[in-house]
mmCIF file with all atom_site columns, C-alpha atoms in Angstrom:
data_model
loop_
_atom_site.group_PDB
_atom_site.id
_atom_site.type_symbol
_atom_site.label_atom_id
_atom_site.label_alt_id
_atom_site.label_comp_id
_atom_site.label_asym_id
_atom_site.label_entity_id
_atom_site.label_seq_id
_atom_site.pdbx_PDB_ins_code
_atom_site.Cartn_x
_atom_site.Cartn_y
_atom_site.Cartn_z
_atom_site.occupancy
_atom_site.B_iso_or_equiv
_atom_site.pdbx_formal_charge
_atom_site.auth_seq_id
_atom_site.auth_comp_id
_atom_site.auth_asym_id
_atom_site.auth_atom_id
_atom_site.pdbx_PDB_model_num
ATOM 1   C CA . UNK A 1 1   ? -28.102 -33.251 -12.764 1.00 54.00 ? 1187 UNK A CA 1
ATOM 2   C CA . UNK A 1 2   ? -25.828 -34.177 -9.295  1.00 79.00 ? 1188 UNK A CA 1
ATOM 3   C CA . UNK A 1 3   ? -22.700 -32.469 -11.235 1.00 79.00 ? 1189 UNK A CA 1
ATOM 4   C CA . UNK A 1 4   ? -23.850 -29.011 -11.004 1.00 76.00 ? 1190 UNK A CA 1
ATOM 5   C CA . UNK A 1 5   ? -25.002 -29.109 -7.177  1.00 75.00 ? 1191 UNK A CA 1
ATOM 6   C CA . UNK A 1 6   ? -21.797 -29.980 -6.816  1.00 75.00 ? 1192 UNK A CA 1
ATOM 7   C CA . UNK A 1 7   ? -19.828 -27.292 -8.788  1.00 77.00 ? 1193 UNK A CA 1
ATOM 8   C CA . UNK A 1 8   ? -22.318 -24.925 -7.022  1.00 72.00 ? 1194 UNK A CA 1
ATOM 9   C CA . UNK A 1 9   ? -21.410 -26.260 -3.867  1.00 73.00 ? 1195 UNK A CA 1
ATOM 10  C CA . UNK A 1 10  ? -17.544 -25.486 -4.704  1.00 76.00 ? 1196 UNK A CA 1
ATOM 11  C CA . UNK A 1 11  ? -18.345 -22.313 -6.061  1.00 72.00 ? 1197 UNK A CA 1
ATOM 12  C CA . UNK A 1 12  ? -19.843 -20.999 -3.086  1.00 70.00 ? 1198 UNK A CA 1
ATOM 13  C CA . UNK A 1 13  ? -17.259 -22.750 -0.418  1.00 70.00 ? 1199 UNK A CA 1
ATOM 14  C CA . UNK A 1 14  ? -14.732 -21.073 -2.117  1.00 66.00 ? 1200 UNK A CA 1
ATOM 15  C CA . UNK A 1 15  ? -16.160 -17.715 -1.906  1.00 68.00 ? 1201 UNK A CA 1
ATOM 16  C CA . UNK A 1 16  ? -16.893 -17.969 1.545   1.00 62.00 ? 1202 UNK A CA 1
ATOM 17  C CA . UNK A 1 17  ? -13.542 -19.357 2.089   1.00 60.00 ? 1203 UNK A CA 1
ATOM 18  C CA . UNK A 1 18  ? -11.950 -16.161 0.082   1.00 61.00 ? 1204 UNK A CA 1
ATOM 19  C CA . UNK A 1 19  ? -14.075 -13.803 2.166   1.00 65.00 ? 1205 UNK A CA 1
ATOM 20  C CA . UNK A 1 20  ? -13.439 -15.497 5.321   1.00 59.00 ? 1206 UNK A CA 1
ATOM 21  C CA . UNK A 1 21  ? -9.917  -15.259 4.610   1.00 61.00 ? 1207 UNK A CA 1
ATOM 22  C CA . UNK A 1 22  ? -9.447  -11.512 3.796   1.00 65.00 ? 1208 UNK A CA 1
ATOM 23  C CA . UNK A 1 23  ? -11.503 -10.986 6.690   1.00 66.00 ? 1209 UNK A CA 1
ATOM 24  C CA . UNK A 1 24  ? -9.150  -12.972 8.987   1.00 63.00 ? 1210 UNK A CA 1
ATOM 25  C CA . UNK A 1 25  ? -6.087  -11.329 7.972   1.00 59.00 ? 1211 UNK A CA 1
ATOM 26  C CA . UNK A 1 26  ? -8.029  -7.888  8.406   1.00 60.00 ? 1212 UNK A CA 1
ATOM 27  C CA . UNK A 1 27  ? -8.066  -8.472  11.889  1.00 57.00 ? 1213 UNK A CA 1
ATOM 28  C CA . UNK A 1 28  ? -4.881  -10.434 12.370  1.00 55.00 ? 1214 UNK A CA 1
ATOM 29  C CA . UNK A 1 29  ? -2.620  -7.516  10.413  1.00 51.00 ? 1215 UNK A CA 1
ATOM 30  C CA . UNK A 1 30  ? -5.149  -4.278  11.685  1.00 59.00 ? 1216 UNK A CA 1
ATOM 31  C CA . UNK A 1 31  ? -5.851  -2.882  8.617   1.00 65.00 ? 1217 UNK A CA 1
ATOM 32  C CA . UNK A 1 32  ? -8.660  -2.482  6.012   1.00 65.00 ? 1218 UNK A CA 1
ATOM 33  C CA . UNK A 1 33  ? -6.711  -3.211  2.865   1.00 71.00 ? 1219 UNK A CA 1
ATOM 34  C CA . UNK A 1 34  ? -4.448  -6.459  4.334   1.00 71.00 ? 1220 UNK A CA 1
ATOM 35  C CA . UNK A 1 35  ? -3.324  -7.133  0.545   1.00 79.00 ? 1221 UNK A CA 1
ATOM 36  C CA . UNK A 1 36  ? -2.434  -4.612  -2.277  1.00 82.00 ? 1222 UNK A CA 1
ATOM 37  C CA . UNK A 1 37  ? -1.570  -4.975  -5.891  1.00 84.00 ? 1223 UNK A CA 1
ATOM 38  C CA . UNK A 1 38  ? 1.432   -2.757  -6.944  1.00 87.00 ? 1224 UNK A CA 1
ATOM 39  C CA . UNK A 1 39  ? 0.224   -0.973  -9.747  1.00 84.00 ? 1225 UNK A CA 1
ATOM 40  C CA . UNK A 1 40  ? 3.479   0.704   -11.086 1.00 86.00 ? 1226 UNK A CA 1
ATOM 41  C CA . UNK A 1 41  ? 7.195   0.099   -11.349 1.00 86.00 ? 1227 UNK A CA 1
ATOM 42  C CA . UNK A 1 42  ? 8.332   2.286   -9.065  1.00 91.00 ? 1228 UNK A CA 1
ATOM 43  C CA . UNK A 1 43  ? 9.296   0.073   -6.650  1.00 90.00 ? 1229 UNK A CA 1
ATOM 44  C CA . UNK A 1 44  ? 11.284  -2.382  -8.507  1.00 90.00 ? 1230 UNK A CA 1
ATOM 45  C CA . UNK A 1 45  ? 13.481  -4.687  -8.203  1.00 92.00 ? 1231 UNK A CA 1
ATOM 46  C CA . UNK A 1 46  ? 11.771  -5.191  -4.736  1.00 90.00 ? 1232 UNK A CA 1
ATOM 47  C CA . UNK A 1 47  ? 8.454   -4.791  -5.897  1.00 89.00 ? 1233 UNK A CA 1
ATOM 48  C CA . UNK A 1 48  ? 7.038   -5.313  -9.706  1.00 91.00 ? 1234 UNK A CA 1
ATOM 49  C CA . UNK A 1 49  ? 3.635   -4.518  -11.554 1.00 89.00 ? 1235 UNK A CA 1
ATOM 50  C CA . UNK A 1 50  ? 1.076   -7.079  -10.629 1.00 88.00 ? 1236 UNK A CA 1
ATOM 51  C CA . UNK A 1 51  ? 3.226   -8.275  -7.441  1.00 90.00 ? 1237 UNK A CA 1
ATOM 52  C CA . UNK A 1 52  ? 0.586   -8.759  -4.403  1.00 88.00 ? 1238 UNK A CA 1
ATOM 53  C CA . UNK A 1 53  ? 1.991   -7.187  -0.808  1.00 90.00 ? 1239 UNK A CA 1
ATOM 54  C CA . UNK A 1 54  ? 0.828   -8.356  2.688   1.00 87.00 ? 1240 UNK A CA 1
ATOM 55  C CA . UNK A 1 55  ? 0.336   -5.430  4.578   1.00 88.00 ? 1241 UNK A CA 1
ATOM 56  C CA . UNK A 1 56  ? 0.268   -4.946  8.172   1.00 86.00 ? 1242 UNK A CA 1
ATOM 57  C CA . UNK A 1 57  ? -1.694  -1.854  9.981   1.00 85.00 ? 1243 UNK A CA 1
ATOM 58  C CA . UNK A 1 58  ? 0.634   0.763   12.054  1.00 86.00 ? 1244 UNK A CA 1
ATOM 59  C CA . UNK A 1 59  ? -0.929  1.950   15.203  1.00 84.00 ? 1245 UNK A CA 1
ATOM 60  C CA . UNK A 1 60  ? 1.896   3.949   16.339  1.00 88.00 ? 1246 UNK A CA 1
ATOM 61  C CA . UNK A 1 61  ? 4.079   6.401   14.089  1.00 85.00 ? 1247 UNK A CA 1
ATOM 62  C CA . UNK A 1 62  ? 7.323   5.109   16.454  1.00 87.00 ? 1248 UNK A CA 1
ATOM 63  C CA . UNK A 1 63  ? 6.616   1.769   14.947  1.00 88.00 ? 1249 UNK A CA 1
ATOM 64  C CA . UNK A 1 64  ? 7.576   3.004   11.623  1.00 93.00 ? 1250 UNK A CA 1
ATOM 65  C CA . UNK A 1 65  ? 11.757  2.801   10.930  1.00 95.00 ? 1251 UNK A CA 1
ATOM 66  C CA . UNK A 1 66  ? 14.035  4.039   8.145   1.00 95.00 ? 1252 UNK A CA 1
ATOM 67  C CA . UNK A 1 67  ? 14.166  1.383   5.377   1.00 96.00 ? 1253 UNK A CA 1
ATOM 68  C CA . UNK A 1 68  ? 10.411  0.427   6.191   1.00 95.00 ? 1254 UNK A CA 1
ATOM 69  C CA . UNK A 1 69  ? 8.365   0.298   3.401   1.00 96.00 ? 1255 UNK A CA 1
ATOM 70  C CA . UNK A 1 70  ? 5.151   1.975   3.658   1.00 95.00 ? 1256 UNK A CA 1
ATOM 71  C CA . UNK A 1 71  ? 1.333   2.352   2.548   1.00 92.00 ? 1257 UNK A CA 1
ATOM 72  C CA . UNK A 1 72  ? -0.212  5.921   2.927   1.00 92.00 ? 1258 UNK A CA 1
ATOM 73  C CA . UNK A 1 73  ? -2.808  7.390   0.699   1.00 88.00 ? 1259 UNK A CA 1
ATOM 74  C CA . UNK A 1 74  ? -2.267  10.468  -1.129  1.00 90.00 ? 1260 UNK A CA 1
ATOM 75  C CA . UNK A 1 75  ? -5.116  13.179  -1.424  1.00 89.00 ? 1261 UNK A CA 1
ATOM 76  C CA . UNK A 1 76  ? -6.269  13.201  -5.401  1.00 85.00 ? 1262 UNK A CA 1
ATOM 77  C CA . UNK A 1 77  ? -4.349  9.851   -6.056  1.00 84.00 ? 1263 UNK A CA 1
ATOM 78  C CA . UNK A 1 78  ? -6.879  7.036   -7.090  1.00 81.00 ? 1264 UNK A CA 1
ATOM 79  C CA . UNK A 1 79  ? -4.262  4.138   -5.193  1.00 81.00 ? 1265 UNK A CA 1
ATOM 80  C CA . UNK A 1 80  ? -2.620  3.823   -2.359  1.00 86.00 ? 1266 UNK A CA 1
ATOM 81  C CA . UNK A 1 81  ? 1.328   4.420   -2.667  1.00 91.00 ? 1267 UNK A CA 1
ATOM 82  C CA . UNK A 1 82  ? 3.802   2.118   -1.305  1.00 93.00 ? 1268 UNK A CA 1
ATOM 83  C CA . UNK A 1 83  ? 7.019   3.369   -1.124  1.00 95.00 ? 1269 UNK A CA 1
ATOM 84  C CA . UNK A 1 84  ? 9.977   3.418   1.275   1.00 96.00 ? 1270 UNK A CA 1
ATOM 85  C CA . UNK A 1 85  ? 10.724  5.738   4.223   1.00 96.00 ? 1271 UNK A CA 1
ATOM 86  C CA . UNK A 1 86  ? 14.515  7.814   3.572   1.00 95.00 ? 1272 UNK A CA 1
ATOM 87  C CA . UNK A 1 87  ? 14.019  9.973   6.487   1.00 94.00 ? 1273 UNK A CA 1
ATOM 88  C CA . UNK A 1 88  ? 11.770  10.922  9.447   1.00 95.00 ? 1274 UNK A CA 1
ATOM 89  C CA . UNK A 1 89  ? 11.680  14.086  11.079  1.00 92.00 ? 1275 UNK A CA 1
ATOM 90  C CA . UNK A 1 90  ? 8.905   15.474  13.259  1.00 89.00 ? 1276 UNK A CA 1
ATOM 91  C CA . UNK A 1 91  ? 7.337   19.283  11.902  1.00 88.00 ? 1277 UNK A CA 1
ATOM 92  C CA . UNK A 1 92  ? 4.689   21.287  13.606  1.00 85.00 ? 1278 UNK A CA 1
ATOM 93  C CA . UNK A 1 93  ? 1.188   20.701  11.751  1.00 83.00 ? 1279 UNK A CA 1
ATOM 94  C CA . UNK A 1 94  ? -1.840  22.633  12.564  1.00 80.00 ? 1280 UNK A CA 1
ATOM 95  C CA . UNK A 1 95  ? -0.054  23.876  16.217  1.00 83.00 ? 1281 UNK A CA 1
ATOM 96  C CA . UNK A 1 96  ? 1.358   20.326  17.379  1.00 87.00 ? 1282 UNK A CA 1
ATOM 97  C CA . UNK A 1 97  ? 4.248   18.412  16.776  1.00 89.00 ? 1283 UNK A CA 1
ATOM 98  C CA . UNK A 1 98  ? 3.747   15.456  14.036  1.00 88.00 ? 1284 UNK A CA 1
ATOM 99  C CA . UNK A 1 99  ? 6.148   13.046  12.750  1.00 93.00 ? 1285 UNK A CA 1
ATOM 100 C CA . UNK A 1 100 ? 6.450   12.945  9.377   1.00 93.00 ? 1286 UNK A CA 1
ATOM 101 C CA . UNK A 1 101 ? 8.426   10.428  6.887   1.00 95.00 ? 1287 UNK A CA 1
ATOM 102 C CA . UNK A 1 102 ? 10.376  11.268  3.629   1.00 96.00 ? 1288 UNK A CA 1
ATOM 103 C CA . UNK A 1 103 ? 9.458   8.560   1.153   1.00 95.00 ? 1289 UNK A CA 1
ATOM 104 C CA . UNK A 1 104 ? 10.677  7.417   -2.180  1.00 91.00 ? 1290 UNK A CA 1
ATOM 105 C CA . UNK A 1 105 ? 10.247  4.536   -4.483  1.00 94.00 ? 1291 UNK A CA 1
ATOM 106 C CA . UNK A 1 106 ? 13.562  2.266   -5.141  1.00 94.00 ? 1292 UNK A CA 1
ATOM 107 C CA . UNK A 1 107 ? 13.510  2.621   -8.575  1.00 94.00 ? 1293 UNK A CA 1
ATOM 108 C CA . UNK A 1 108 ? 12.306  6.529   -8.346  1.00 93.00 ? 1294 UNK A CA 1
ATOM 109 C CA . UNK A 1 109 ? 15.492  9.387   -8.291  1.00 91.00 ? 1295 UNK A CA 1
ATOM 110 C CA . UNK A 1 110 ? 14.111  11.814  -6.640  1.00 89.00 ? 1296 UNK A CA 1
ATOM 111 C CA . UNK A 1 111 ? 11.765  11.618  -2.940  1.00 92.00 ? 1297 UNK A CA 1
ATOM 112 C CA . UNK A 1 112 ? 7.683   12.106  -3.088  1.00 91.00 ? 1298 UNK A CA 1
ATOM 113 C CA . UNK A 1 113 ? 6.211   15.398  -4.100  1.00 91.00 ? 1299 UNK A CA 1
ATOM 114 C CA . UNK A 1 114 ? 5.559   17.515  -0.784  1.00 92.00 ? 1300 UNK A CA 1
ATOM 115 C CA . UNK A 1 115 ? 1.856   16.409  0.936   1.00 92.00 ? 1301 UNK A CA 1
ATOM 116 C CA . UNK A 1 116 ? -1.331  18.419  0.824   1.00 91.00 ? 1302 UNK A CA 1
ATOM 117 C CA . UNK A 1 117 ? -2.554  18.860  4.491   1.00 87.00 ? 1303 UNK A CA 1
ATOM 118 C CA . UNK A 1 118 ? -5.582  21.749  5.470   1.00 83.00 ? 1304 UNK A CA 1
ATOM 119 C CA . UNK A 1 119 ? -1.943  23.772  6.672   1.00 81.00 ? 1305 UNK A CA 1
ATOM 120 C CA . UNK A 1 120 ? -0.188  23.067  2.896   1.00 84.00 ? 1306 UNK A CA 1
ATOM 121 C CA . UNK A 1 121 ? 1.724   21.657  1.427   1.00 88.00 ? 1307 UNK A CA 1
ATOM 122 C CA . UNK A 1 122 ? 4.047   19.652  3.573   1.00 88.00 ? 1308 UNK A CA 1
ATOM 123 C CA . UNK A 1 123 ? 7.924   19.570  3.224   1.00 89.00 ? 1309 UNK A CA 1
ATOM 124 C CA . UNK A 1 124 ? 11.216  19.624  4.398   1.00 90.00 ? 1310 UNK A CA 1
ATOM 125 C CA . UNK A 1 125 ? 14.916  20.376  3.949   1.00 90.00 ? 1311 UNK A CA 1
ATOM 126 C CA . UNK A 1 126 ? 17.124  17.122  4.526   1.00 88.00 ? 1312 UNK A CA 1
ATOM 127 C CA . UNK A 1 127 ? 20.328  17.452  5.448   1.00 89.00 ? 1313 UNK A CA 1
ATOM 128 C CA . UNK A 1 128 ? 21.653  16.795  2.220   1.00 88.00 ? 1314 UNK A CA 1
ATOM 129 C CA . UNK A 1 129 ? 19.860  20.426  1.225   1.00 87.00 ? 1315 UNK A CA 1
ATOM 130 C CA . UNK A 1 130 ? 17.252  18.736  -1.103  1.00 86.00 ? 1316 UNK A CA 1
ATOM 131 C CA . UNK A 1 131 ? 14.045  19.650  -0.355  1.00 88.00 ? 1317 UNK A CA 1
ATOM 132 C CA . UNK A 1 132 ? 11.433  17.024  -0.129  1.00 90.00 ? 1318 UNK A CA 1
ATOM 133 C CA . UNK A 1 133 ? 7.495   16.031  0.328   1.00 91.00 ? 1319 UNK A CA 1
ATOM 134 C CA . UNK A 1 134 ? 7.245   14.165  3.903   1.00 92.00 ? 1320 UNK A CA 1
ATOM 135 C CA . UNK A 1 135 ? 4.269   12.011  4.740   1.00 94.00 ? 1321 UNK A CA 1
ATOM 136 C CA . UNK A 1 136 ? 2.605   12.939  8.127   1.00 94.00 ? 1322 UNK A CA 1
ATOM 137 C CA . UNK A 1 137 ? 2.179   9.924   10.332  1.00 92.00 ? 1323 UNK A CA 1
ATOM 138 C CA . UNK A 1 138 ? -1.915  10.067  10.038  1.00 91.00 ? 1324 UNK A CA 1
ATOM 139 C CA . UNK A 1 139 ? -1.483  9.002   6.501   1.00 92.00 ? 1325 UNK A CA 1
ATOM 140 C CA . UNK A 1 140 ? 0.258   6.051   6.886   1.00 93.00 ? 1326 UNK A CA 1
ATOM 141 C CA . UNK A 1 141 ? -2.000  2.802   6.751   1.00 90.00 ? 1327 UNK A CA 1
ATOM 142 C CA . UNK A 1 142 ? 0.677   0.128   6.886   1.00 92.00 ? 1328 UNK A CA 1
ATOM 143 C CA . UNK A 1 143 ? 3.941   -1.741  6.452   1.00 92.00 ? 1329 UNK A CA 1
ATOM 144 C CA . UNK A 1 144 ? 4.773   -3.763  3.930   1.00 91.00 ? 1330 UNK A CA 1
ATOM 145 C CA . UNK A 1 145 ? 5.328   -7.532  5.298   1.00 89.00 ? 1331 UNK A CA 1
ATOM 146 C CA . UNK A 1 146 ? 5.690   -9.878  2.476   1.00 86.00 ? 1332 UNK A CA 1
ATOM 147 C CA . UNK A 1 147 ? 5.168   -9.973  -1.071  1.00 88.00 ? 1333 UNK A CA 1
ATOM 148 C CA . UNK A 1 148 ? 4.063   -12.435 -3.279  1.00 87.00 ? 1334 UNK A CA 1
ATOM 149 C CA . UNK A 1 149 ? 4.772   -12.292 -6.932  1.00 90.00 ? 1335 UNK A CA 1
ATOM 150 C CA . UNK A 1 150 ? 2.996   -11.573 -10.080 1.00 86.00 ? 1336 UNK A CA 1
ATOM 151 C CA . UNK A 1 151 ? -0.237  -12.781 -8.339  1.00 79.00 ? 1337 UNK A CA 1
ATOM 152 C CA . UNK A 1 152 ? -2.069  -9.805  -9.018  1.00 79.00 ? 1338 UNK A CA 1
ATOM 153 C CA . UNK A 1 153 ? -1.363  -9.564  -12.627 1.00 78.00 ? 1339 UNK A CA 1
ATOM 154 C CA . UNK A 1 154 ? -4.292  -10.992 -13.781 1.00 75.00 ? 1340 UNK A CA 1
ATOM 155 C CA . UNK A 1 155 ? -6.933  -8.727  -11.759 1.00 74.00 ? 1341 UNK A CA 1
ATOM 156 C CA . UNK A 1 156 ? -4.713  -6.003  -12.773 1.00 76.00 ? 1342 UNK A CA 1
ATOM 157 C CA . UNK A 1 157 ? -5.477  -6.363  -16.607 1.00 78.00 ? 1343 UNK A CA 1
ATOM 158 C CA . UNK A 1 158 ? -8.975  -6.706  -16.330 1.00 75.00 ? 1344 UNK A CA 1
ATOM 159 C CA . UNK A 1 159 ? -9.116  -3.910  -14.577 1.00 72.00 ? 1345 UNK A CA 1
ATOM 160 C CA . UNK A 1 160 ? -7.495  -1.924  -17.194 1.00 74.00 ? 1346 UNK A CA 1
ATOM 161 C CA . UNK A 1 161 ? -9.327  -3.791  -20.167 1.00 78.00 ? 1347 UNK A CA 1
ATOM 162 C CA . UNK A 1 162 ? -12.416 -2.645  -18.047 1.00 72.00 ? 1348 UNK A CA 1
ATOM 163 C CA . UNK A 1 163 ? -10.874 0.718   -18.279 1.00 70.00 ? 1349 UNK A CA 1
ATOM 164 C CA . UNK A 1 164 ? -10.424 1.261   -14.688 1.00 65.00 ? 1350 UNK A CA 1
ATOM 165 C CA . UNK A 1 165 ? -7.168  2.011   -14.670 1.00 60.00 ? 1351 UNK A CA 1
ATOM 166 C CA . UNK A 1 166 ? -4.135  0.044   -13.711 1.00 50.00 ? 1352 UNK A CA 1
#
């Protein structure tokens, strides 16, 4: 009778201690969603399927470099994409000046599709001539900070066997 008090005790100390943690890094790394499963391949060879990513909140746009790799969510997307900045530029978005950041997963060939905003779509011309989506600065969540592999893997699967997508 003793031996399940004591699983029960572990059970919930290690909830609590789960909890407490994501809440810690919350506020340590300023952002909501400190920890992100990569959910496709279009990242790789940095980044693979099931790989779990430390995030860390970005307060200011000017804290955001070529060769970062970003978070931002995309309007009608289900996840958030993580992908990494090619090229910033700053565009005029409903009548003031915003920066804005070309994005494109490593193992992707071309850059993101341009971003819905209330003004349009939002794009750009590179110098290259290629025309490309760009990212406005509100949209961006985070930076990627460290990744830890294949972690994620299993939450990923039973999400999908659950049919929530993957």
């Amino acid at each position: 009778m003793e031996e399940w008090k004591k699983e029960v005790a572990w059970i919930v100390i290690t909830i609590v201690a789960v909890f407490s943690i994501q809440y810690g890094l919350r506020l340590a790394l300023h952002t909501d969603s400190p920890l992100v499963i990569v959910v496709s391949g279009s990242m790789e060879p940095v980044f693979y399927r099931g790989d779990v990513v430390l995030l860390k909140g970005v307060a200011d746009p000017s804290q955001v470099k070529i060769n970062d790799v970003v978070v931002y969510d995309r309007p009608g997307y289900p996840y958030p994409i993580i992908h990494r900045v090619r090229y910033i530029s700053t565009v005029e978005l409903n009548g003031k000046p915003e920066k804005c950041f070309v994005t494109w997963g490593d193992n992707n060939p071309v850059p993101d599709p341009p971003y819905p905003t209330s003004s349009g779509m939002l794009e750009i011309r590179l110098p290259n001539g290629l025309v490309a989506g760009c990212v406005p600065a509100y949209a961006v969540e985070a930076k990627a900070e460290l990744v830890f592999p294949k972690i994620g893997l299993i939450p990923l699967w039973i999400r999908e066997w659950l049919g929530l997508g993957g």
